[in-house]
Coordinates of C-alpha atoms in Angstrom, one line a residue:
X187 CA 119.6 108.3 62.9
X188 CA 118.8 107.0 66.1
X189 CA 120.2 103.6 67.7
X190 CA 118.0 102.6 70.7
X191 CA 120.2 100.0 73.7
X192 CA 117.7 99.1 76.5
X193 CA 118.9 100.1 80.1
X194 CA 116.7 98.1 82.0
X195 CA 118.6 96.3 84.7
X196 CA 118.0 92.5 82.8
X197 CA 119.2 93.9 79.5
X198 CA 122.5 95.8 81.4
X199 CA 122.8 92.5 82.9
X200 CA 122.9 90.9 79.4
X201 CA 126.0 93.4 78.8
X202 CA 123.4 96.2 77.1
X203 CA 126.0 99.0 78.5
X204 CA 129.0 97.1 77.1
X205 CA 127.0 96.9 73.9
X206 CA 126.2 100.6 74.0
X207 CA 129.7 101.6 74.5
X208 CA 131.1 99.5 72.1
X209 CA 128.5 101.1 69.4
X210 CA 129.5 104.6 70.7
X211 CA 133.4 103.6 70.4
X212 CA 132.5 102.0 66.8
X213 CA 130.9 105.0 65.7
X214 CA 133.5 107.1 66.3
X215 CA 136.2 105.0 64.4
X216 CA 134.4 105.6 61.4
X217 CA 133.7 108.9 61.9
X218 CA 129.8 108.3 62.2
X219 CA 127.0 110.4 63.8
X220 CA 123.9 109.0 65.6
X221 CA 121.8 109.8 68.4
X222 CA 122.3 106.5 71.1
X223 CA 119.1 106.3 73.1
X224 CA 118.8 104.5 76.3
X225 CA 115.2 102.7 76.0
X226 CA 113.1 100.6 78.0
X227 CA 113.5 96.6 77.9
X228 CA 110.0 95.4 75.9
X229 CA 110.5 92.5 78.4
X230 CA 112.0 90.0 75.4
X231 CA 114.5 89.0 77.4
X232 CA 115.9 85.9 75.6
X233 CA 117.0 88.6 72.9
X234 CA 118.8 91.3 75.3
X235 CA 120.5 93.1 74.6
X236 CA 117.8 93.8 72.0
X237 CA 119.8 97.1 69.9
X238 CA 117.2 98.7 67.1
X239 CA 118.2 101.1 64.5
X240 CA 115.2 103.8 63.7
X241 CA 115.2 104.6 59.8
X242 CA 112.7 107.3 58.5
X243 CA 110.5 106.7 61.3
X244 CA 111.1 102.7 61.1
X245 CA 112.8 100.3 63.7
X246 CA 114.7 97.2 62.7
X247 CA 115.9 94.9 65.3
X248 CA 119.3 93.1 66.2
X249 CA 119.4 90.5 69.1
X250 CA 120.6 89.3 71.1
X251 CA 124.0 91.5 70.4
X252 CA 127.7 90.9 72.1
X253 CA 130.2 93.2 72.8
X254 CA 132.2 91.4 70.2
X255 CA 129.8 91.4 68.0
X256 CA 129.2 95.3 67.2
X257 CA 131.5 96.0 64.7
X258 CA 130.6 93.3 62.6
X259 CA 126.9 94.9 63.0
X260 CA 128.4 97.8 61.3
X261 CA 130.3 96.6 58.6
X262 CA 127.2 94.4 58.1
X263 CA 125.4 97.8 57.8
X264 CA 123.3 97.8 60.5
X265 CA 122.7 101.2 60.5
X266 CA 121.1 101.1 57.1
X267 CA 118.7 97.9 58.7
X268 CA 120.5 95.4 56.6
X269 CA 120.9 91.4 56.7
X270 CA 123.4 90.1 59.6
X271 CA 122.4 86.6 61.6
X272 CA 121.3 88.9 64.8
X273 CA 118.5 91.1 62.2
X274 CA 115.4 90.4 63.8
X275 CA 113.4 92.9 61.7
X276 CA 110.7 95.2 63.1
X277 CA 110.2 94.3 66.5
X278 CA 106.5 95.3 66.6
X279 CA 106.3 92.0 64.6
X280 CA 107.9 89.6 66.3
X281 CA 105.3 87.2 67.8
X282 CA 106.2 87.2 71.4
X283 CA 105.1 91.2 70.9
X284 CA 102.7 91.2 68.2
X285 CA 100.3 89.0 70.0
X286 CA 100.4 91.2 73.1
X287 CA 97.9 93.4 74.1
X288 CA 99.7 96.3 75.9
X289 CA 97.8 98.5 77.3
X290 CA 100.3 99.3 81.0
X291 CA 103.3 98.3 78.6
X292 CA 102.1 100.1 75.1
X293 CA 105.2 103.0 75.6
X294 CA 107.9 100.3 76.7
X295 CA 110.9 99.9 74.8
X296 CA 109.9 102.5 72.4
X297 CA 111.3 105.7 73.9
X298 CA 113.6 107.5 76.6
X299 CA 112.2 106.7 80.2
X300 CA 113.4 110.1 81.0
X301 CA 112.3 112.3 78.1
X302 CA 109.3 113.7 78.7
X303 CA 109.0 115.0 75.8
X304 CA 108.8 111.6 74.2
X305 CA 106.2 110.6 77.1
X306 CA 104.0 113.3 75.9
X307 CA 104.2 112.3 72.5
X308 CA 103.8 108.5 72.6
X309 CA 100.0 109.8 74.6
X310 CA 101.3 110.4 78.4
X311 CA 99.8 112.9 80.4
X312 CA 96.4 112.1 78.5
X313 CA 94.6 110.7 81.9
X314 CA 95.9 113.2 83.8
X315 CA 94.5 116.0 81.5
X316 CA 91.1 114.3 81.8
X317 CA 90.9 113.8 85.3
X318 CA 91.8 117.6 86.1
X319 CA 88.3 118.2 84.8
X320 CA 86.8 115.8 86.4
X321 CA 85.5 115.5 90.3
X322 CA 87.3 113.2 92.6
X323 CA 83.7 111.1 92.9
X324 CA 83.9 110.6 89.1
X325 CA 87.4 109.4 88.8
X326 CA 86.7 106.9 91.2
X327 CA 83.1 106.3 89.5
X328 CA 85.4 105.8 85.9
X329 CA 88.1 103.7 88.2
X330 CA 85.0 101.3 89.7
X331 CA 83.4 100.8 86.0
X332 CA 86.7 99.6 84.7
X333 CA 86.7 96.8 86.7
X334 CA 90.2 97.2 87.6
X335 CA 91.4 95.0 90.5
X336 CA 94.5 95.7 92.8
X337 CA 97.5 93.9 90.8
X338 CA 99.6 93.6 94.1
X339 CA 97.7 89.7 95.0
X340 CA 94.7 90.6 96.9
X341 CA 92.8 91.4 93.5
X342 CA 90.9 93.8 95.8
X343 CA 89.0 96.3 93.6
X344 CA 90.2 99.4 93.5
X345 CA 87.3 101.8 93.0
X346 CA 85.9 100.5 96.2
X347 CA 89.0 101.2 98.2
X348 CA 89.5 104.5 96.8
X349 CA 85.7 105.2 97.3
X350 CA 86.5 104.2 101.0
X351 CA 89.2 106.6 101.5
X352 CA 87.7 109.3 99.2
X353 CA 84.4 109.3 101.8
X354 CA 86.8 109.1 104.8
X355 CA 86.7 112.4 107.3
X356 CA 90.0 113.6 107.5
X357 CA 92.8 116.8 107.9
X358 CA 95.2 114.7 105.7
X359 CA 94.8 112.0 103.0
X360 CA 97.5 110.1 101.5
X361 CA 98.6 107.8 98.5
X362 CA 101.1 105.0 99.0
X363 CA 102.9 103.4 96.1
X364 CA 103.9 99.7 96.7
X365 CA 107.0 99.1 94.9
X366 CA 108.0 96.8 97.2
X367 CA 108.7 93.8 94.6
X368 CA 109.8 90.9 96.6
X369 CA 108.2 88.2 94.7
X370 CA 110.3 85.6 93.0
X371 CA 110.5 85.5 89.6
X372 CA 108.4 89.1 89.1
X373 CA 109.9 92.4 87.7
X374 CA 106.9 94.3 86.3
X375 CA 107.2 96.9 88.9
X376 CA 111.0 97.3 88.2
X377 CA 110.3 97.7 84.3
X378 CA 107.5 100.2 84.9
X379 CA 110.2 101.8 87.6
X380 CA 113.0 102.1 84.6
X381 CA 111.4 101.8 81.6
X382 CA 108.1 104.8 82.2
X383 CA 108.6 105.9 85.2
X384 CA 106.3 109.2 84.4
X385 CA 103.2 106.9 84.3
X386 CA 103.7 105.7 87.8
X387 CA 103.7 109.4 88.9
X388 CA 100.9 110.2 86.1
X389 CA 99.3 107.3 88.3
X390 CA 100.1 108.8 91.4
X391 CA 98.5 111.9 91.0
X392 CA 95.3 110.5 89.3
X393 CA 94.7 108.7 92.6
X394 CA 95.5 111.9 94.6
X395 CA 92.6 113.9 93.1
X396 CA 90.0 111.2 93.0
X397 CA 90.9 110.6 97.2
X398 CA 91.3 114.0 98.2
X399 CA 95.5 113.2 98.9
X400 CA 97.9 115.9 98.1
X401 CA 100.9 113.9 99.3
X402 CA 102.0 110.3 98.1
X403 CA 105.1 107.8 98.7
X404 CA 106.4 105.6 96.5
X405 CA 107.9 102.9 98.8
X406 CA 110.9 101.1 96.8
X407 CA 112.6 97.9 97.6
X408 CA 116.3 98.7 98.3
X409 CA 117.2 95.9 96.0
X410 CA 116.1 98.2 92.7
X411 CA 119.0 100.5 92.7
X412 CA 118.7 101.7 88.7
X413 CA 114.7 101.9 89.4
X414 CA 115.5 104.5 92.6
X415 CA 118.0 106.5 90.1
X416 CA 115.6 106.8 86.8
X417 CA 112.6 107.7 89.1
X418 CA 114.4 110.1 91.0
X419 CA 115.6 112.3 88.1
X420 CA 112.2 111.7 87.2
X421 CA 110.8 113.1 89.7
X422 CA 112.8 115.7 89.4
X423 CA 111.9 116.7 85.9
X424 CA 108.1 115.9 86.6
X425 CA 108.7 118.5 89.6
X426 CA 110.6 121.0 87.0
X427 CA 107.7 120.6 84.4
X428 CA 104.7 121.7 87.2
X429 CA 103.2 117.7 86.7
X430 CA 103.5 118.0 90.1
X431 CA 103.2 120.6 93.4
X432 CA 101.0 123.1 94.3
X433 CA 99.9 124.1 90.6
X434 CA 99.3 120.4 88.7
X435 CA 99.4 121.6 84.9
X436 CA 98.5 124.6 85.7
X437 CA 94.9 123.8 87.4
X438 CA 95.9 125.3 90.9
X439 CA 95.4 121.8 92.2
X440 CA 98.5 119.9 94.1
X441 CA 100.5 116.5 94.6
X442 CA 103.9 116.2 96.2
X443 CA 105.5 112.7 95.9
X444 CA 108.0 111.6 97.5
X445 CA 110.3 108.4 97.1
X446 CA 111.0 106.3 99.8
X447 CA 114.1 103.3 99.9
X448 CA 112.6 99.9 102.0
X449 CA 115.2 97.9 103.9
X450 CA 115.3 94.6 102.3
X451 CA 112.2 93.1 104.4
X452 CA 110.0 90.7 102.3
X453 CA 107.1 91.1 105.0
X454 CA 106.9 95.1 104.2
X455 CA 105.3 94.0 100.4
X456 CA 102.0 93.8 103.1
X457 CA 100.8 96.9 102.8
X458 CA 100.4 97.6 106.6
X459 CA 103.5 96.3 107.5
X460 CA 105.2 98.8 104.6
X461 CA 103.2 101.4 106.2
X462 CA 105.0 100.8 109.7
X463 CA 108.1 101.2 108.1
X464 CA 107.3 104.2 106.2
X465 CA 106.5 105.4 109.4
X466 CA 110.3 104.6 110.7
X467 CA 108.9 101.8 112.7
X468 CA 110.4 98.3 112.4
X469 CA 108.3 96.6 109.4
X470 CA 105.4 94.7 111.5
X471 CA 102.3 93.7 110.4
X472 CA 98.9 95.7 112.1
X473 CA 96.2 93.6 113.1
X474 CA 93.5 94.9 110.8
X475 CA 90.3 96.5 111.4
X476 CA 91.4 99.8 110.7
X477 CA 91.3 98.7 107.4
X478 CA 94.6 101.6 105.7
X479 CA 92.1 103.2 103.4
X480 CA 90.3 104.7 106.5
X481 CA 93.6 104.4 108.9
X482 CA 96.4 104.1 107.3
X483 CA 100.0 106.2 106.9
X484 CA 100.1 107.9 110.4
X485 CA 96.5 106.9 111.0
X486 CA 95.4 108.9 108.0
X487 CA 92.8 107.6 105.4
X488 CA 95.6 106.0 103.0
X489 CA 94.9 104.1 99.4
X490 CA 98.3 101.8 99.3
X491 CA 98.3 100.4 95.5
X492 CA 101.2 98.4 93.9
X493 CA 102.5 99.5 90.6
X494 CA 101.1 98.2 87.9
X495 CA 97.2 99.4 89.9
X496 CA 98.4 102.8 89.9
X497 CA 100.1 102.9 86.4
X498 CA 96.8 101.4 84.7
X499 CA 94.6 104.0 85.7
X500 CA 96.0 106.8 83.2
X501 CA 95.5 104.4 80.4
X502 CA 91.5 104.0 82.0
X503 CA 91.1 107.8 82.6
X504 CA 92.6 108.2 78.8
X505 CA 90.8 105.6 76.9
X506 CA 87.7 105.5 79.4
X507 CA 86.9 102.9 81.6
X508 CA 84.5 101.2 78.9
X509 CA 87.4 100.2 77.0
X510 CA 89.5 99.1 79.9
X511 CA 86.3 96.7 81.1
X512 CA 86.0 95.1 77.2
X513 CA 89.3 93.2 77.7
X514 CA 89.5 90.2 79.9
X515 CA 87.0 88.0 81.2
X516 CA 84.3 87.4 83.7
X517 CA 85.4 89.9 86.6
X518 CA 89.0 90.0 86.3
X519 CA 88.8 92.5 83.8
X520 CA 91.5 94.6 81.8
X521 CA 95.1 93.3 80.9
X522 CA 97.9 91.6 83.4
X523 CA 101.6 91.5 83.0
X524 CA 102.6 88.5 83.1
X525 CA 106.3 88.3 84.1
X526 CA 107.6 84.3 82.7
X527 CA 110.5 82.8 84.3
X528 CA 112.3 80.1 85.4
X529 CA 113.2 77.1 83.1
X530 CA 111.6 78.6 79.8
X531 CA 112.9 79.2 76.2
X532 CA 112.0 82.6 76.3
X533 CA 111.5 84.6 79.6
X534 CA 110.0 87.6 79.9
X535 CA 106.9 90.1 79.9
X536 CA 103.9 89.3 78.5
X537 CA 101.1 91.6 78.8
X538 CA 97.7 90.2 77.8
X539 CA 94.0 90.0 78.8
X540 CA 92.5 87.8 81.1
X541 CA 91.1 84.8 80.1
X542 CA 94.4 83.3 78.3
X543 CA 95.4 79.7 79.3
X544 CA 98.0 78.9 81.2
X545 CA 99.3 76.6 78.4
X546 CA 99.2 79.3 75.9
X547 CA 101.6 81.7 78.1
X548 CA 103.9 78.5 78.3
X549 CA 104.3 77.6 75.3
X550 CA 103.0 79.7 72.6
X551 CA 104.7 82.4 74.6
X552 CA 107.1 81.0 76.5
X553 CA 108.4 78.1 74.2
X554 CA 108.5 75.3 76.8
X555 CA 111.7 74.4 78.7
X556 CA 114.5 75.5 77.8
X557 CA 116.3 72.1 79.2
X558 CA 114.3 70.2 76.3
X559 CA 113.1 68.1 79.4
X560 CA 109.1 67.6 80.2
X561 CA 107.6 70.5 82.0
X562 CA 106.7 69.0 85.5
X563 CA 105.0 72.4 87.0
X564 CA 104.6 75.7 87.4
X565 CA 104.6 78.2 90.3
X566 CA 102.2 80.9 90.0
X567 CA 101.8 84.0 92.6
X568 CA 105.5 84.4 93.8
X569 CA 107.4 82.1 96.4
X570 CA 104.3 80.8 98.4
X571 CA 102.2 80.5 96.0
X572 CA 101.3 77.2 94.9
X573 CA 102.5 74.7 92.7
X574 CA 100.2 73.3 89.9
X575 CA 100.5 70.3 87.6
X576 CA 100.8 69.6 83.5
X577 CA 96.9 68.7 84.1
X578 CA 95.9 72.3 84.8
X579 CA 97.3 74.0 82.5
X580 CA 94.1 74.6 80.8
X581 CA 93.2 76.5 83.4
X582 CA 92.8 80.4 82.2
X583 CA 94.0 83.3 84.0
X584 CA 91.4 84.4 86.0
X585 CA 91.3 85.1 89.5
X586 CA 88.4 83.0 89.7
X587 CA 89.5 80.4 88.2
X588 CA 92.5 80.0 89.2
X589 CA 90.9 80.1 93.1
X590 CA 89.0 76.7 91.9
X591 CA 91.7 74.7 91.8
X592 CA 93.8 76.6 94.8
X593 CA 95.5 79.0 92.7
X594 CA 96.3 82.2 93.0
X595 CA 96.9 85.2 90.2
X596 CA 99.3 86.7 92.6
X597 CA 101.5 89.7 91.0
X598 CA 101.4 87.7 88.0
X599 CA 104.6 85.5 88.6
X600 CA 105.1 82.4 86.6
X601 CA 108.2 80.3 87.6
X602 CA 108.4 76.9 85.6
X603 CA 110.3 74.0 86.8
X604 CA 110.9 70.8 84.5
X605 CA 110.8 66.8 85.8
X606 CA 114.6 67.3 87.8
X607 CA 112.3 69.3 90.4
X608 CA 111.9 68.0 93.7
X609 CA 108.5 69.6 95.3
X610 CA 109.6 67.8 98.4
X611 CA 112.5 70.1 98.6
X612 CA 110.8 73.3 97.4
X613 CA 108.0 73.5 99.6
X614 CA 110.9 73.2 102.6
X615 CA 112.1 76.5 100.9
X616 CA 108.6 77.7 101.2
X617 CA 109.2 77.0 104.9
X618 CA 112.7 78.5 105.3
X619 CA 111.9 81.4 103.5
X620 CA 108.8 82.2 105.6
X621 CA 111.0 81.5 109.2
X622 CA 113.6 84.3 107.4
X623 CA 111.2 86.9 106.9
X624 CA 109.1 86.5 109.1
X625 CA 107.9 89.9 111.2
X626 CA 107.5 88.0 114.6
X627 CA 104.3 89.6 115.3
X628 CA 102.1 86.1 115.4
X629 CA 102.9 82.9 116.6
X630 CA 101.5 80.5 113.4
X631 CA 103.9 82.6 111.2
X632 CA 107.0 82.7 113.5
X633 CA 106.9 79.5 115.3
X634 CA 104.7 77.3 112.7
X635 CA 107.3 78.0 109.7
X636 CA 110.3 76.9 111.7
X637 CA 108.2 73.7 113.0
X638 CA 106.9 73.4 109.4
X639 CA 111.0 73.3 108.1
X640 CA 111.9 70.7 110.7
X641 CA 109.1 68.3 110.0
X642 CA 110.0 68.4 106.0
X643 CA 113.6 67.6 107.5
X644 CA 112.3 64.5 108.4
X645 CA 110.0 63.4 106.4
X646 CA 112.5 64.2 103.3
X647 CA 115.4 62.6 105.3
X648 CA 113.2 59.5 105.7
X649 CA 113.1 59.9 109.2
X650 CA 109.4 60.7 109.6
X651 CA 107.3 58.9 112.1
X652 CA 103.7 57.5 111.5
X653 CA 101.7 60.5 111.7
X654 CA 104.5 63.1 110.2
X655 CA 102.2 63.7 107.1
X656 CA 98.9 64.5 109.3
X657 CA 100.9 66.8 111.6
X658 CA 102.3 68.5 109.0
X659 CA 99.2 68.8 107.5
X660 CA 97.3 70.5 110.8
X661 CA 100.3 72.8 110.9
X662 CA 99.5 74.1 107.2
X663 CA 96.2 74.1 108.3
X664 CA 96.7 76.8 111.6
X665 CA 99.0 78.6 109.7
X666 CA 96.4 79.2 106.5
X667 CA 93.4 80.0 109.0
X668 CA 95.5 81.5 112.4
X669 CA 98.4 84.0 110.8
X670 CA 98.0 87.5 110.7
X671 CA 98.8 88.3 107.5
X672 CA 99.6 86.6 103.8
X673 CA 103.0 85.7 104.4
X674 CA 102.0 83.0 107.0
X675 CA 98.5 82.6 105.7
X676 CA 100.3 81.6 102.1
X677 CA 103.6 79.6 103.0
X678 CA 101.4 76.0 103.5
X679 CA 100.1 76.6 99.9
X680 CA 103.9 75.5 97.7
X681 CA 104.0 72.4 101.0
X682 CA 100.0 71.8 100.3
X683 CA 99.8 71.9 96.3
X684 CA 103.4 69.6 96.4
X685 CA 101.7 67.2 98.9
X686 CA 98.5 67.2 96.8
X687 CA 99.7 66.4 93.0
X688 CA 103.6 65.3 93.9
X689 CA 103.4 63.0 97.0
X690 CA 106.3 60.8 95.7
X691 CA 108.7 63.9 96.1
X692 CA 107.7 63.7 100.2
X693 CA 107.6 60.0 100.4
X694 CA 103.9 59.2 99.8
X695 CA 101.5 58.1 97.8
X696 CA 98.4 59.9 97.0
X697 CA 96.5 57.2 99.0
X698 CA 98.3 58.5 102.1
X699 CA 98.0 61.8 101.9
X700 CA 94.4 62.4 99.7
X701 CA 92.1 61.9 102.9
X702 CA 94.4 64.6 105.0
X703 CA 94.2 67.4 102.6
X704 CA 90.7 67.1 102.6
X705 CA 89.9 69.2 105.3
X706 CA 92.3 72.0 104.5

């Protein structure tokens, strides 16, 4: 028998260890035997710790469980799946899940991160198999017809950029991992990190062979330190079982990966200034052309993915890229996940294709506040991306669409906010958070956020002189158009989007402020 606790970092935060130890202890009392695996989270977070009990090849789910609550689990009879107020039934068919499409997330939750065995089993390995008889032009050829975009924000594609470095004249060829997860309110990477970590490195090598790179970095964010432990042993036991080195599976072809700890710097999520610290530089942004996939990691041709790029390609390799392109819409094709958070009944990961509403994720999914107050807006695309209204939340997820009405996919973020918001106040945060992390390299980023967090000072203190709104306005405006990189070029947008559909939280009155923001 076989009791699965998740040890994702959001379930051990929900007391999933306590609640494994307290099973173990309970167990013991009564002189019972199981097999305690540590799982995944399947991103339900509202019901961590989420403890199922696998029966003759069924699961039956018990959430969210205490501490205090285990050993009336067991003398419920748990262990034989039976009634108790936490019984949930079989996951697979809880809404939130059934309605999924997982396709990056299909193996989360339902095995041990570290067992490769299990990984195997549950159809890892399959895309790597494939593309060791295939030529590195037609695993980017199969990358390209998927239609697969860079999840990282920039939505770039990703056959194109791997074509690009692929075609590149070079000694040395590399493949950089952005694991760099700053965003607020996003934690995809991390549960790919904990919860399969084998299909980052299944990515890993996919990308190597179709570039021509037989050396890769995953660059982690310090603040992950569960996600460095899992992939580390996993590392190790990929290195142990010949996945990777100079003899991949056998084929006499070879990958090295390596793992590499960030310092805490926001700015290094942009992929050149992550490159600099890779490097052992300080993290500063490059002025781009070279674009990375021709000069990148020690002026090398370089493809720098995020996560969840790298760890949908084995599921394109595996189920072809035909497949893969049949999900989603228009040309953001394939699945995202969709990481829900802030003021929501029920946070979590949501992994679906393209084309879904807004609405739908919020409520259908995410069960509207969990204040019971009105939903005033959402922030979409991580802490400078911009805030949008009630009135467009029809809008689907699509990166064009979204880019219509000045949104942004992002890395799939959604933070929700009900009516005791101030937007006024936020998009100062936007502000102060850009001054904080801030590189220094150009002047709209460095000089125009702390400008940007005075003016907000005074216009929200009441202080503001006649033409405080239009300055503040042209700042956004030479920041958006003048900074070197996104982290400048994106801070106006939460101060922008507040100004444009919440001007009474800065003072104004959409009369005011309609004809400024009409030239940015």
């Amino acid at each position: 028998m076989k009791v699965y606790v998740p040890r994702d970092y959001s379930a051990c935060a929900m007391g999933a260890d306590e609640v494994a130890r307290a099973i173990e202890r309970e167990a013991a009392r009564r002189g019972l035997s199981l097999d305690l695996v540590r799982n995944g989270s399947r991103g339900l977070y509202w019901l961590e710790p989420l403890v199922e009990v696998e029966r003759n090849g069924e699961r039956i789910g018990y959430g969210p469980v205490t501490e205090e609550e285990v050993e009336g689990l067991f003398a419920a009879g748990f262990l034989e799946g039976k009634e108790h107020p936490a019984r949930l039934g079989d996951p697979e068919e809880i809404p939130y899940l059934r309605r999924q499409k997982r396709v990056v997330f299909r193996r989360m939750g339902r095995t041990d991160p570290l067992s490769l065995d299990a990984y195997r089993q549950q159809g890892g390995l399959a895309g790597l198999t494939r593309a060791l008889t295939l030529s590195p032009q037609q695993i980017v050829e199969e990358v390209t017809k998927s239609g697969l975009r860079g999840r990282g924000g920039a939505g770039f594609p990703t056959g194109i950029k791997w074509k690009t470095t692929l075609q590149a004249e070079a000694d040395r060829k590399y493949v950089v991992c952005n694991a760099d997860e700053g965003d607020s309110g996003t934690f995809s990477d991390r549960m790919v990190i904990e919860g399969d970590p084998f299909l980052l490195i299944e990515g890993m090598i996919i990308a190597g062979l179709a570039v021509g790179a037989t050396e890769g970095y995953v660059y982690l964010r310090s603040e992950y330190p569960l996600a460095r432990r899992v992939f580390e042993e996993a590392l190790e036991k990929a290195r142990a079982a010949g996945m990777l080195g100079n003899d991949i599976l056998g084929s006499g072809k070879s990958f090295a990966l390596n793992l590499y700890i960030g310092a805490g710097a926001y700015v290094c999520g942009e992929e050149t200034a992550l490159l600099e610290s890779l490097e052992g530089k300080r993290g500063m942004v490059r002025p781009r052309p070279p674009l990375p996939a021709i000069r990148g990691l020690w002026q090398k041709p370089t493809v720098v993915n995020n996560v969840i790029t790298l760890a949908s390609v084995p599921v394109i390799l595996a189920d072809g890229a035909e497949a893969y392109a049949q999900l989603g819409v228009g040309r953001s094709k394939g699945t995202l996940p969709v990481q829900l958070s802030g003021n929501l009944k029920r946070p979590g990961l949501v992994e679906v294709p393209f084309g879904i509403t807004l609405e739908e994720l919020l409520f259908e999914y995410g069960g509207g506040t969990a204040s019971g107050r009105p939903l005033k807006t959402i922030q979409i695309g991580g802490p400078l991306g911009p805030f949008l209204p009630p009135s467009l939340f029809s809008v689907t997820l699509d990166y064009e669409e979204l880019t219509k009405v000045r949104g942004i996919v992002g890395h799939g973020g959604i933070v929700a906010f009900d009516d005791t918001v101030n937007l006024g106040r936020m998009a100062r945060y936007a502000m102060e958070y850009c001054a904080g992390e801030s590189c220094g390299k150009c002047t709209p980023c460095r000089i125009g956020s702390t400008r940007g967090m005075e003016l907000l000072d005074q216009i929200l203190s009441g202080k503001k002189g006649p033409g405080a709104a239009e300055l503040l306005v042209d700042l956004c405006d030479v920041m958006v158009n003048a900074s070197l990189c996104g982290l400048g070029g994106m801070t106006p947008f939460p101060v922008l989007s507040g100004l444009r559909f919440f001007p009474e939280d800065f003072g104004y009155s959409k009369e005011e402020v309609e004809p400024l923001l009409q030239k940015v």
